[in-house]
Amino acid sequence: MENMSYSQAMQRLEEIMRTVQNGGIDVDKLSAMLKEASSLVEFCRAKLYKVDEDVKALLQDFES
Amino acid sequence: MNSLEKPFSLYSLNSLVSRAVSEALPLRYWVTGELSEVREAANGHCYIELVERDEATNEIIAKARGAIWSRIYTLLRPYFLEQTGRPFSQGLKVLLQVSVNFHELYGYTLDVCDIDPSYTVGDMARKRLLVIKRLTDEGVIDLNKELPFPLLPQRIAVISSSSAAGYGDFCDQLMNNRYGFAFYTRLFPSPMQGGGVEQGIIAALEMIASDIDMWDVVVIIRGGGAVSDLSCFDTYDLANNCAQFPLPVITGIGHQRDESVLDLVAHTSVKTPTAVAELLIHSMLGQAARLADMRQSMSTGVRTLLDNERRRLQAACQKLPSSVAMYMQEQRHRLTLYEKYIDAASPEHVLALGYSITRINGKAVRSLDGVAVGDTIVTSVSGGEITSTVTVKNDE
């Protein structure tokens, strides 16, 4: 997931959501899929709200 | 020279010219021309030079000096700015009402009594339309608009004047947004008014382009609310550079009347730096909402899915007793049928029908093989056995 872009993560989330909504998933596999969805949501939230220190540092380097 | 003719002094000759001019041109006249020089003197007067150029060659074909006396200029200057959005300055095409003078010392001059700003507005509009037409003809006018807007416009290259309060306000607004979204900004300084705007912005765009992957969007902002000259944002080169820039350009340079050509080619154009910041925050908000929706739908989806499974299970449980009863009955029925079948096939039943079984030494005789004359055979019939001796054996 580290190398995933925000839009890729969103796409995967939507895919999981559709699968769940269509009932097209084995209950046995539900838990694993939910775990994936939950980390995807966390990943997207971090992009929105968490200041990425790497990006910040890069930009500061650039500025100096 | 005839000795009887006394020469004119220069002053008296100039006086004659002066009188001739004022007699020949006694009225006030409307004249068009380009301001090639505008100089405001300390005493409040404004001295100008008016030229006319040949349309084809652009060479100056007429020139006149003029003056706008301070009592007129103090009224005319703000009026012109208000009407045209531009200060009364060099390079503008103007329509002036003048009286024509010839002064003994200063020569030919025009005294300006009035100005018609609508002429200048018209000329500016015409030039602006020409630039727009050229960009349209070249197919570049919508290029920037066609770029997809990033889902998360977080890394923002800002082109603005470093001295302008607009940039500081813009950054404050972004960094302290009440939702807590993360933004990254960097200033690429450029003059935002006057002559250096075009080159300044183009140079800044080039710097941004050299590290294009670092940025999501370009923002061009100008602070300050006062009416000022925005025609520097109408030039072809600037618009062309922006239109073809590979990242979406958002402008917030303010516009009172018409949008500038820069606004026109930008991906998105709003009036103020504040509005630009709002736009960016709003984009992030859209994604946050989408994410929240997704989490909601996901949990609803999972709940529905589990509910459905539970219902299926419940239904199965409810149906089970009757299904079992039905199954048992079916089995019982089958069993009865089998019993009947087995009964029908039993030796007792067969013997009762009149058939018999013959055995030699306890083994059933199925053919003549193994049967010899003199053998003792036992024949079972319904109700008992008959023991006999074979006397004859006939092949059929």
Short mmCIF file of C-alpha atoms in Angstrom, two decimals:
data_model
loop_
_atom_site.label_atom_id
_atom_site.label_comp_id
_atom_site.label_asym_id
_atom_site.label_seq_id
_atom_site.Cartn_x
_atom_site.Cartn_y
_atom_site.Cartn_z
CA MET A 1 0.00 0.00 0.00
CA GLU A 2 3.02 2.35 0.61
CA ASN A 3 3.51 2.94 -3.08
CA MET A 4 -0.16 3.35 -3.76
CA SER A 5 -1.52 6.73 -4.83
CA TYR A 6 -4.55 8.24 -3.19
CA SER A 7 -6.67 7.65 -6.26
CA GLN A 8 -5.57 4.01 -6.48
CA ALA A 9 -6.46 3.50 -2.84
CA MET A 10 -9.85 5.11 -3.45
CA GLN A 11 -10.43 2.87 -6.44
CA ARG A 12 -9.65 -0.26 -4.46
CA LEU A 13 -11.94 0.94 -1.67
CA GLU A 14 -14.77 1.42 -4.12
CA GLU A 15 -14.14 -2.00 -5.56
CA ILE A 16 -14.35 -3.60 -2.11
CA MET A 17 -17.48 -1.62 -1.35
CA ARG A 18 -19.19 -2.83 -4.51
CA THR A 19 -18.28 -6.42 -3.74
CA VAL A 20 -19.70 -6.09 -0.24
CA GLN A 21 -22.83 -4.29 -1.45
CA ASN A 22 -23.51 -6.87 -4.14
CA GLY A 23 -23.19 -9.58 -1.51
CA GLY A 24 -20.66 -11.18 -3.79
CA ILE A 25 -18.31 -12.18 -1.05
CA ASP A 26 -17.87 -15.27 1.05
CA VAL A 27 -18.45 -14.56 4.72
CA ASP A 28 -15.18 -16.36 5.44
CA LYS A 29 -13.33 -13.76 3.39
CA LEU A 30 -15.21 -10.78 4.78
CA SER A 31 -12.91 -10.19 7.68
CA ALA A 32 -9.76 -10.07 5.55
CA MET A 33 -11.44 -7.73 3.10
CA LEU A 34 -12.63 -5.43 5.87
CA LYS A 35 -9.15 -5.33 7.30
CA GLU A 36 -7.85 -4.23 3.91
CA ALA A 37 -10.61 -1.62 3.59
CA SER A 38 -9.85 -0.27 7.02
CA SER A 39 -6.16 0.21 6.26
CA LEU A 40 -7.06 1.81 2.94
CA VAL A 41 -9.30 4.29 4.73
CA GLU A 42 -6.53 5.02 7.20
CA PHE A 43 -4.08 5.53 4.35
CA CYS A 44 -6.43 7.98 2.57
CA ARG A 45 -7.17 9.85 5.77
CA ALA A 46 -3.48 10.27 6.43
CA LYS A 47 -3.05 11.76 2.96
CA LEU A 48 -5.77 14.27 3.68
CA TYR A 49 -4.86 15.27 7.19
CA LYS A 50 -1.38 14.25 8.12
CA VAL A 51 1.47 16.52 7.15
CA ASP A 52 3.90 14.34 5.29
CA GLU A 53 7.27 15.22 6.79
CA ASP A 54 9.04 13.85 3.71
CA VAL A 55 7.17 16.16 1.38
CA LYS A 56 7.74 19.05 3.76
CA ALA A 57 11.46 18.37 3.97
CA LEU A 58 11.72 17.98 0.20
CA LEU A 59 10.07 21.33 -0.35
CA GLN A 60 12.29 22.99 2.22
CA ASP A 61 15.40 21.58 0.53
CA PHE A 62 14.05 22.90 -2.70
CA GLU A 63 13.57 26.32 -1.23
CA SER A 64 17.04 26.66 0.25
CA MET B 1 16.80 91.42 -48.85
CA ASN B 2 15.01 94.60 -49.56
CA SER B 3 16.45 97.24 -47.23
CA LEU B 4 13.01 98.75 -46.70
CA GLU B 5 11.78 95.54 -45.18
CA LYS B 6 12.63 95.36 -41.56
CA PRO B 7 13.24 91.82 -40.34
CA PHE B 8 10.90 90.28 -37.78
CA SER B 9 12.16 89.54 -34.40
CA LEU B 10 11.62 85.83 -33.69
CA TYR B 11 9.15 86.73 -31.00
CA SER B 12 7.07 88.86 -33.31
CA LEU B 13 7.12 86.17 -35.99
CA ASN B 14 6.08 83.58 -33.46
CA SER B 15 3.37 85.94 -32.29
CA LEU B 16 2.09 86.11 -35.86
CA VAL B 17 2.07 82.33 -36.12
CA SER B 18 0.35 82.15 -32.78
CA ARG B 19 -2.39 84.54 -33.91
CA ALA B 20 -2.74 82.74 -37.23
CA VAL B 21 -3.12 79.41 -35.48
CA SER B 22 -5.72 80.66 -33.02
CA GLU B 23 -7.65 82.37 -35.82
CA ALA B 24 -7.52 79.30 -38.07
CA LEU B 25 -8.31 76.84 -35.29
CA PRO B 26 -10.52 78.75 -32.89
CA LEU B 27 -12.51 75.82 -31.50
CA ARG B 28 -11.91 72.82 -29.35
CA TYR B 29 -11.21 69.66 -31.30
CA TRP B 30 -11.43 65.95 -30.49
CA VAL B 31 -8.23 64.17 -31.43
CA THR B 32 -7.12 60.55 -31.10
CA GLY B 33 -3.57 59.44 -30.49
CA GLU B 34 -1.24 57.31 -28.44
CA LEU B 35 0.33 58.66 -25.27
CA SER B 36 4.04 58.25 -25.91
CA GLU B 37 4.97 60.15 -22.79
CA VAL B 38 3.14 61.19 -19.62
CA ARG B 39 4.95 63.30 -17.07
CA GLU B 40 3.29 64.56 -13.91
CA ALA B 41 5.00 67.71 -12.69
CA ALA B 42 5.32 68.65 -9.05
CA ASN B 43 3.00 71.61 -9.54
CA GLY B 44 0.15 69.27 -10.52
CA HIS B 45 0.27 69.86 -14.26
CA CYS B 46 0.65 66.91 -16.54
CA TYR B 47 2.74 67.08 -19.70
CA ILE B 48 2.15 64.60 -22.45
CA GLU B 49 3.39 63.69 -25.84
CA LEU B 50 0.86 62.37 -28.30
CA VAL B 51 1.84 60.36 -31.37
CA GLU B 52 0.17 58.64 -34.27
CA ARG B 53 1.67 55.58 -35.85
CA ASP B 54 1.32 54.22 -39.33
CA GLU B 55 -0.90 51.18 -38.99
CA ALA B 56 1.18 49.01 -41.27
CA THR B 57 4.71 49.98 -40.32
CA ASN B 58 4.14 51.25 -36.78
CA GLU B 59 6.34 54.24 -37.60
CA ILE B 60 5.46 57.51 -35.95
CA ILE B 61 3.87 59.77 -38.54
CA ALA B 62 2.69 62.65 -36.30
CA LYS B 63 3.66 64.00 -32.93
CA ALA B 64 2.50 66.81 -30.66
CA ARG B 65 3.27 67.95 -27.18
CA GLY B 66 0.44 68.82 -24.86
CA ALA B 67 -0.39 69.89 -21.38
CA ILE B 68 -3.19 69.15 -18.97
CA TRP B 69 -3.34 71.94 -16.44
CA SER B 70 -3.61 70.92 -12.83
CA ARG B 71 -7.21 72.15 -12.29
CA ILE B 72 -8.29 69.80 -15.10
CA TYR B 73 -5.84 67.03 -14.37
CA THR B 74 -6.92 66.60 -10.73
CA LEU B 75 -10.42 65.75 -11.98
CA LEU B 76 -9.43 63.92 -15.09
CA ARG B 77 -6.88 61.56 -13.59
CA PRO B 78 -9.19 59.69 -11.12
CA TYR B 79 -12.06 59.76 -13.61
CA PHE B 80 -9.92 58.10 -16.26
CA LEU B 81 -8.68 55.44 -13.81
CA GLU B 82 -12.18 54.70 -12.63
CA GLN B 83 -13.58 54.40 -16.12
CA THR B 84 -10.80 52.40 -17.76
CA GLY B 85 -9.30 50.55 -14.81
CA ARG B 86 -5.92 51.88 -15.90
CA PRO B 87 -3.90 54.90 -14.81
CA PHE B 88 -3.49 57.64 -17.36
CA SER B 89 -0.16 56.44 -18.66
CA GLN B 90 2.16 55.89 -21.53
CA GLY B 91 1.17 53.45 -24.26
CA LEU B 92 -2.57 54.06 -24.07
CA LYS B 93 -4.69 55.12 -26.99
CA VAL B 94 -6.73 58.16 -25.97
CA LEU B 95 -9.38 60.49 -27.29
CA LEU B 96 -8.72 64.04 -26.08
CA GLN B 97 -10.49 67.32 -26.52
CA VAL B 98 -7.89 69.97 -27.16
CA SER B 99 -7.42 73.55 -28.09
CA VAL B 100 -4.54 74.21 -30.41
CA ASN B 101 -1.93 76.75 -29.37
CA PHE B 102 1.23 78.12 -30.67
CA HIS B 103 3.34 79.60 -27.96
CA GLU B 104 6.12 82.01 -28.77
CA LEU B 105 8.55 80.12 -26.56
CA TYR B 106 7.25 76.54 -26.52
CA GLY B 107 5.90 76.29 -30.02
CA TYR B 108 3.05 74.02 -31.01
CA THR B 109 1.19 72.58 -28.06
CA LEU B 110 -2.21 71.12 -27.34
CA ASP B 111 -4.09 72.18 -24.24
CA VAL B 112 -6.18 69.26 -23.08
CA CYS B 113 -9.65 70.23 -21.84
CA ASP B 114 -11.41 66.87 -21.73
CA ILE B 115 -10.98 63.17 -22.30
CA ASP B 116 -13.29 60.38 -23.44
CA PRO B 117 -12.22 57.23 -21.58
CA SER B 118 -14.65 55.02 -23.52
CA TYR B 119 -12.32 55.28 -26.50
CA THR B 120 -9.46 53.87 -24.45
CA VAL B 121 -11.73 51.18 -23.03
CA GLY B 122 -12.76 50.25 -26.56
CA ASP B 123 -9.18 50.11 -27.73
CA MET B 124 -8.14 47.95 -24.79
CA ALA B 125 -11.10 45.66 -25.39
CA ARG B 126 -10.22 45.39 -29.05
CA LYS B 127 -6.64 44.43 -28.22
CA ARG B 128 -7.88 41.97 -25.65
CA LEU B 129 -10.23 40.38 -28.17
CA LEU B 130 -7.38 40.08 -30.65
CA VAL B 131 -5.31 38.19 -28.09
CA ILE B 132 -8.27 35.93 -27.30
CA LYS B 133 -8.89 35.30 -30.97
CA ARG B 134 -5.27 34.38 -31.55
CA LEU B 135 -5.28 31.95 -28.61
CA THR B 136 -8.52 30.44 -29.91
CA ASP B 137 -7.23 30.15 -33.47
CA GLU B 138 -4.09 28.44 -32.22
CA GLY B 139 -6.21 25.99 -30.26
CA VAL B 140 -4.56 26.69 -26.91
CA ILE B 141 -7.21 28.72 -25.12
CA ASP B 142 -8.82 25.74 -23.35
CA LEU B 143 -5.76 23.54 -22.91
CA ASN B 144 -5.30 24.26 -19.22
CA LYS B 145 -9.00 23.83 -18.52
CA GLU B 146 -8.84 20.37 -20.05
CA LEU B 147 -6.30 19.15 -17.48
CA PRO B 148 -7.85 16.97 -14.79
CA PHE B 149 -7.99 18.72 -11.45
CA PRO B 150 -5.99 16.73 -8.86
CA LEU B 151 -8.07 14.83 -6.30
CA LEU B 152 -5.91 16.28 -3.55
CA PRO B 153 -4.54 19.72 -4.50
CA GLN B 154 -2.08 19.81 -1.61
CA ARG B 155 1.29 20.79 -3.04
CA ILE B 156 0.79 24.32 -4.22
CA ALA B 157 3.23 26.44 -6.22
CA VAL B 158 2.22 30.04 -5.57
CA ILE B 159 3.12 32.85 -7.95
CA SER B 160 2.68 36.20 -6.26
CA SER B 161 4.52 39.25 -5.17
CA SER B 162 6.49 38.51 -2.01
CA SER B 163 5.59 41.88 -0.56
CA ALA B 164 1.86 41.49 -1.05
CA ALA B 165 -0.25 40.73 1.98
CA GLY B 166 -2.30 38.48 -0.27
CA TYR B 167 0.29 35.68 -0.16
CA GLY B 168 0.55 35.70 3.64
CA ASP B 169 -3.21 35.66 4.04
CA PHE B 170 -3.51 32.89 1.52
CA CYS B 171 -0.98 30.71 3.37
CA ASP B 172 -2.53 31.45 6.76
CA GLN B 173 -5.92 30.50 5.49
CA LEU B 174 -4.66 27.22 4.05
CA MET B 175 -2.46 26.23 6.98
CA ASN B 176 -5.09 27.05 9.59
CA ASN B 177 -8.02 25.54 7.75
CA ARG B 178 -10.54 24.35 10.29
CA TYR B 179 -10.71 20.81 8.97
CA GLY B 180 -7.03 20.20 9.56
CA PHE B 181 -6.17 19.31 5.97
CA ALA B 182 -2.47 19.23 5.16
CA PHE B 183 -1.19 21.69 2.54
CA TYR B 184 2.28 22.55 1.29
CA THR B 185 3.03 25.89 -0.34
CA ARG B 186 6.01 27.62 -1.83
CA LEU B 187 6.25 31.15 -3.19
CA PHE B 188 7.67 31.80 -6.63
CA PRO B 189 7.95 35.59 -6.52
CA SER B 190 6.95 37.78 -9.44
CA PRO B 191 5.84 41.37 -9.76
CA MET B 192 2.06 41.54 -9.81
CA GLN B 193 1.64 44.98 -11.29
CA GLY B 194 3.37 47.18 -13.80
CA GLY B 195 5.74 46.29 -16.56
CA GLY B 196 7.48 43.23 -15.14
CA VAL B 197 4.39 41.08 -14.68
CA GLU B 198 4.57 39.15 -17.92
CA GLN B 199 8.25 38.20 -17.69
CA GLY B 200 8.00 37.63 -13.93
CA ILE B 201 5.14 35.14 -14.15
CA ILE B 202 6.60 33.36 -17.16
CA ALA B 203 9.95 32.98 -15.35
CA ALA B 204 8.16 31.63 -12.27
CA LEU B 205 6.24 29.13 -14.40
CA GLU B 206 9.52 27.96 -15.90
CA MET B 207 10.96 27.38 -12.43
CA ILE B 208 7.91 25.39 -11.42
CA ALA B 209 8.09 23.39 -14.63
CA SER B 210 11.67 22.36 -13.87
CA ASP B 211 10.38 20.35 -10.86
CA ILE B 212 6.93 19.63 -12.12
CA ASP B 213 6.43 16.41 -10.11
CA MET B 214 6.76 18.35 -6.87
CA TRP B 215 3.50 20.20 -7.44
CA ASP B 216 -0.20 19.49 -7.79
CA VAL B 217 -1.41 22.95 -8.85
CA VAL B 218 -0.15 26.43 -9.66
CA VAL B 219 -1.83 29.39 -8.00
CA ILE B 220 -1.42 32.96 -9.27
CA ILE B 221 -2.65 35.50 -6.73
CA ARG B 222 -2.55 39.24 -6.21
CA GLY B 223 -3.60 40.91 -3.01
CA GLY B 224 -5.02 44.36 -2.55
CA GLY B 225 -8.54 45.42 -3.30
CA ALA B 226 -7.99 48.78 -4.97
CA VAL B 227 -8.76 49.25 -8.61
CA SER B 228 -5.52 48.98 -10.44
CA ASP B 229 -4.11 48.21 -13.80
CA LEU B 230 -4.88 44.62 -14.77
CA SER B 231 -4.05 44.98 -18.44
CA CYS B 232 -0.67 43.38 -17.76
CA PHE B 233 -2.60 40.12 -17.38
CA ASP B 234 -4.01 40.44 -20.88
CA THR B 235 -0.89 39.79 -22.91
CA TYR B 236 -0.58 36.99 -25.42
CA ASP B 237 2.70 35.50 -24.18
CA LEU B 238 1.52 35.25 -20.60
CA ALA B 239 -1.79 33.69 -21.57
CA ASN B 240 -0.10 31.30 -23.98
CA ASN B 241 2.37 30.12 -21.31
CA CYS B 242 -0.39 29.58 -18.78
CA ALA B 243 -2.72 27.84 -21.17
CA GLN B 244 -0.03 25.35 -22.14
CA PHE B 245 1.27 24.78 -18.63
CA PRO B 246 1.09 21.08 -17.71
CA LEU B 247 -0.46 21.67 -14.27
CA PRO B 248 -3.82 23.28 -13.57
CA VAL B 249 -3.45 27.03 -12.98
CA ILE B 250 -5.80 28.74 -10.54
CA THR B 251 -5.97 32.53 -10.58
CA GLY B 252 -7.09 34.95 -7.90
CA ILE B 253 -5.96 38.30 -9.24
CA GLY B 254 -9.21 40.20 -8.90
CA HIS B 255 -11.26 41.63 -11.68
CA GLN B 256 -13.76 44.43 -11.54
CA ARG B 257 -15.21 44.29 -15.03
CA ASP B 258 -14.04 41.82 -17.63
CA GLU B 259 -11.97 38.87 -16.67
CA SER B 260 -8.35 39.24 -17.73
CA VAL B 261 -7.13 36.99 -20.52
CA LEU B 262 -5.05 35.16 -17.90
CA ASP B 263 -8.25 34.38 -15.98
CA LEU B 264 -9.80 33.22 -19.20
CA VAL B 265 -7.13 30.62 -19.99
CA ALA B 266 -6.61 29.48 -16.39
CA HIS B 267 -8.02 26.14 -15.32
CA THR B 268 -10.09 27.88 -12.67
CA SER B 269 -10.43 31.58 -11.99
CA VAL B 270 -11.79 33.22 -8.86
CA LYS B 271 -11.63 36.80 -7.69
CA THR B 272 -9.38 36.80 -4.64
CA PRO B 273 -6.57 34.85 -2.97
CA THR B 274 -9.06 34.03 -0.21
CA ALA B 275 -11.39 32.47 -2.76
CA VAL B 276 -8.50 30.41 -4.15
CA ALA B 277 -7.74 29.07 -0.66
CA GLU B 278 -11.42 28.27 -0.18
CA LEU B 279 -11.50 26.43 -3.47
CA LEU B 280 -8.53 24.27 -2.48
CA ILE B 281 -9.95 23.54 0.96
CA HIS B 282 -13.28 22.73 -0.64
CA SER B 283 -11.65 20.19 -2.97
CA MET B 284 -10.11 18.47 0.04
CA LEU B 285 -13.44 18.60 1.81
CA GLY B 286 -15.01 16.85 -1.16
CA GLN B 287 -12.56 13.99 -0.79
CA ALA B 288 -13.00 13.85 2.97
CA ALA B 289 -16.75 13.58 2.45
CA ARG B 290 -16.26 10.90 -0.15
CA LEU B 291 -14.11 8.95 2.26
CA ALA B 292 -16.64 9.35 5.06
CA ASP B 293 -19.42 8.22 2.71
CA MET B 294 -17.37 5.23 1.75
CA ARG B 295 -16.81 4.22 5.37
CA GLN B 296 -20.52 4.62 6.02
CA SER B 297 -21.52 2.61 2.96
CA MET B 298 -18.97 -0.01 3.83
CA SER B 299 -20.35 -0.53 7.29
CA THR B 300 -23.92 -0.50 5.96
CA GLY B 301 -22.89 -2.94 3.27
CA VAL B 302 -21.28 -5.30 5.72
CA ARG B 303 -24.23 -5.11 8.07
CA THR B 304 -26.65 -5.85 5.23
CA LEU B 305 -24.51 -8.71 4.07
CA LEU B 306 -24.36 -10.25 7.53
CA ASP B 307 -28.08 -9.64 8.08
CA ASN B 308 -28.83 -11.43 4.85
CA GLU B 309 -26.68 -14.38 5.83
CA ARG B 310 -28.30 -14.49 9.26
CA ARG B 311 -31.75 -14.44 7.68
CA ARG B 312 -30.79 -17.26 5.38
CA LEU B 313 -29.63 -19.27 8.36
CA GLN B 314 -32.79 -18.49 10.28
CA ALA B 315 -34.97 -19.44 7.37
CA ALA B 316 -33.07 -22.66 7.03
CA CYS B 317 -33.58 -23.39 10.74
CA GLN B 318 -37.28 -22.73 10.50
CA LYS B 319 -37.73 -24.90 7.49
CA LEU B 320 -35.70 -27.73 8.93
CA PRO B 321 -38.39 -29.62 11.01
CA SER B 322 -40.94 -29.72 8.22
CA SER B 323 -38.23 -30.61 5.74
CA VAL B 324 -37.09 -33.41 7.98
CA ALA B 325 -40.66 -34.68 8.38
CA MET B 326 -41.19 -34.59 4.67
CA TYR B 327 -37.92 -36.36 4.12
CA MET B 328 -38.78 -39.07 6.61
CA GLN B 329 -42.15 -39.64 5.04
CA GLU B 330 -40.59 -39.91 1.65
CA GLN B 331 -38.11 -42.42 2.98
CA ARG B 332 -40.85 -44.41 4.65
CA HIS B 333 -42.78 -44.51 1.44
CA ARG B 334 -39.77 -45.71 -0.47
CA LEU B 335 -39.16 -48.34 2.19
CA THR B 336 -42.70 -49.70 1.84
CA LEU B 337 -42.22 -49.93 -1.90
CA TYR B 338 -38.98 -51.80 -1.45
CA GLU B 339 -40.64 -54.18 0.99
CA LYS B 340 -43.33 -54.96 -1.53
CA TYR B 341 -40.77 -55.52 -4.19
CA ILE B 342 -38.71 -57.77 -1.99
CA ASP B 343 -41.77 -59.74 -0.97
CA ALA B 344 -42.67 -60.25 -4.58
CA ALA B 345 -39.20 -61.52 -5.35
CA SER B 346 -38.99 -63.97 -2.33
CA PRO B 347 -38.68 -67.76 -3.03
CA GLU B 348 -41.82 -68.44 -0.94
CA HIS B 349 -43.77 -66.17 -3.18
CA VAL B 350 -42.31 -67.77 -6.28
CA LEU B 351 -43.03 -71.30 -5.02
CA ALA B 352 -46.58 -70.26 -4.15
CA LEU B 353 -47.03 -69.25 -7.78
CA GLY B 354 -46.28 -72.88 -8.78
CA TYR B 355 -42.57 -72.69 -9.52
CA SER B 356 -40.17 -75.08 -7.80
CA ILE B 357 -36.45 -75.31 -7.00
CA THR B 358 -34.45 -78.46 -7.57
CA ARG B 359 -31.20 -79.04 -5.67
CA ILE B 360 -28.49 -81.71 -5.80
CA ASN B 361 -26.53 -81.87 -2.60
CA GLY B 362 -28.02 -78.54 -1.53
CA LYS B 363 -26.99 -76.70 -4.73
CA ALA B 364 -29.68 -75.35 -7.00
CA VAL B 365 -29.85 -77.00 -10.41
CA ARG B 366 -29.81 -74.33 -13.12
CA SER B 367 -29.07 -76.57 -16.15
CA LEU B 368 -28.47 -80.18 -17.16
CA ASP B 369 -24.78 -79.78 -16.47
CA GLY B 370 -23.84 -81.63 -13.29
CA VAL B 371 -26.97 -83.78 -13.36
CA ALA B 372 -26.52 -87.49 -14.02
CA VAL B 373 -28.95 -90.41 -14.27
CA GLY B 374 -29.22 -92.00 -10.84
CA ASP B 375 -28.62 -88.74 -8.94
CA THR B 376 -30.87 -88.03 -6.02
CA ILE B 377 -32.55 -84.64 -6.39
CA VAL B 378 -34.57 -82.70 -3.85
CA THR B 379 -37.39 -80.46 -5.22
CA SER B 380 -38.76 -77.69 -3.06
CA VAL B 381 -42.39 -76.73 -3.66
CA SER B 382 -44.75 -74.51 -1.72
CA GLY B 383 -45.38 -76.30 1.53
CA GLY B 384 -42.58 -78.97 1.37
CA GLU B 385 -40.00 -81.06 -0.51
CA ILE B 386 -40.04 -84.04 -2.83
CA THR B 387 -37.00 -86.35 -3.08
CA SER B 388 -36.60 -88.20 -6.42
CA THR B 389 -34.03 -90.21 -8.44
CA VAL B 390 -33.09 -89.13 -11.96
CA THR B 391 -33.99 -91.90 -14.40
CA VAL B 392 -33.86 -90.10 -17.73
CA LYS B 393 -32.00 -86.95 -18.90
CA ASN B 394 -33.21 -85.38 -22.14
CA ASP B 395 -31.48 -82.69 -24.06
CA GLU B 396 -33.87 -80.34 -25.78
#
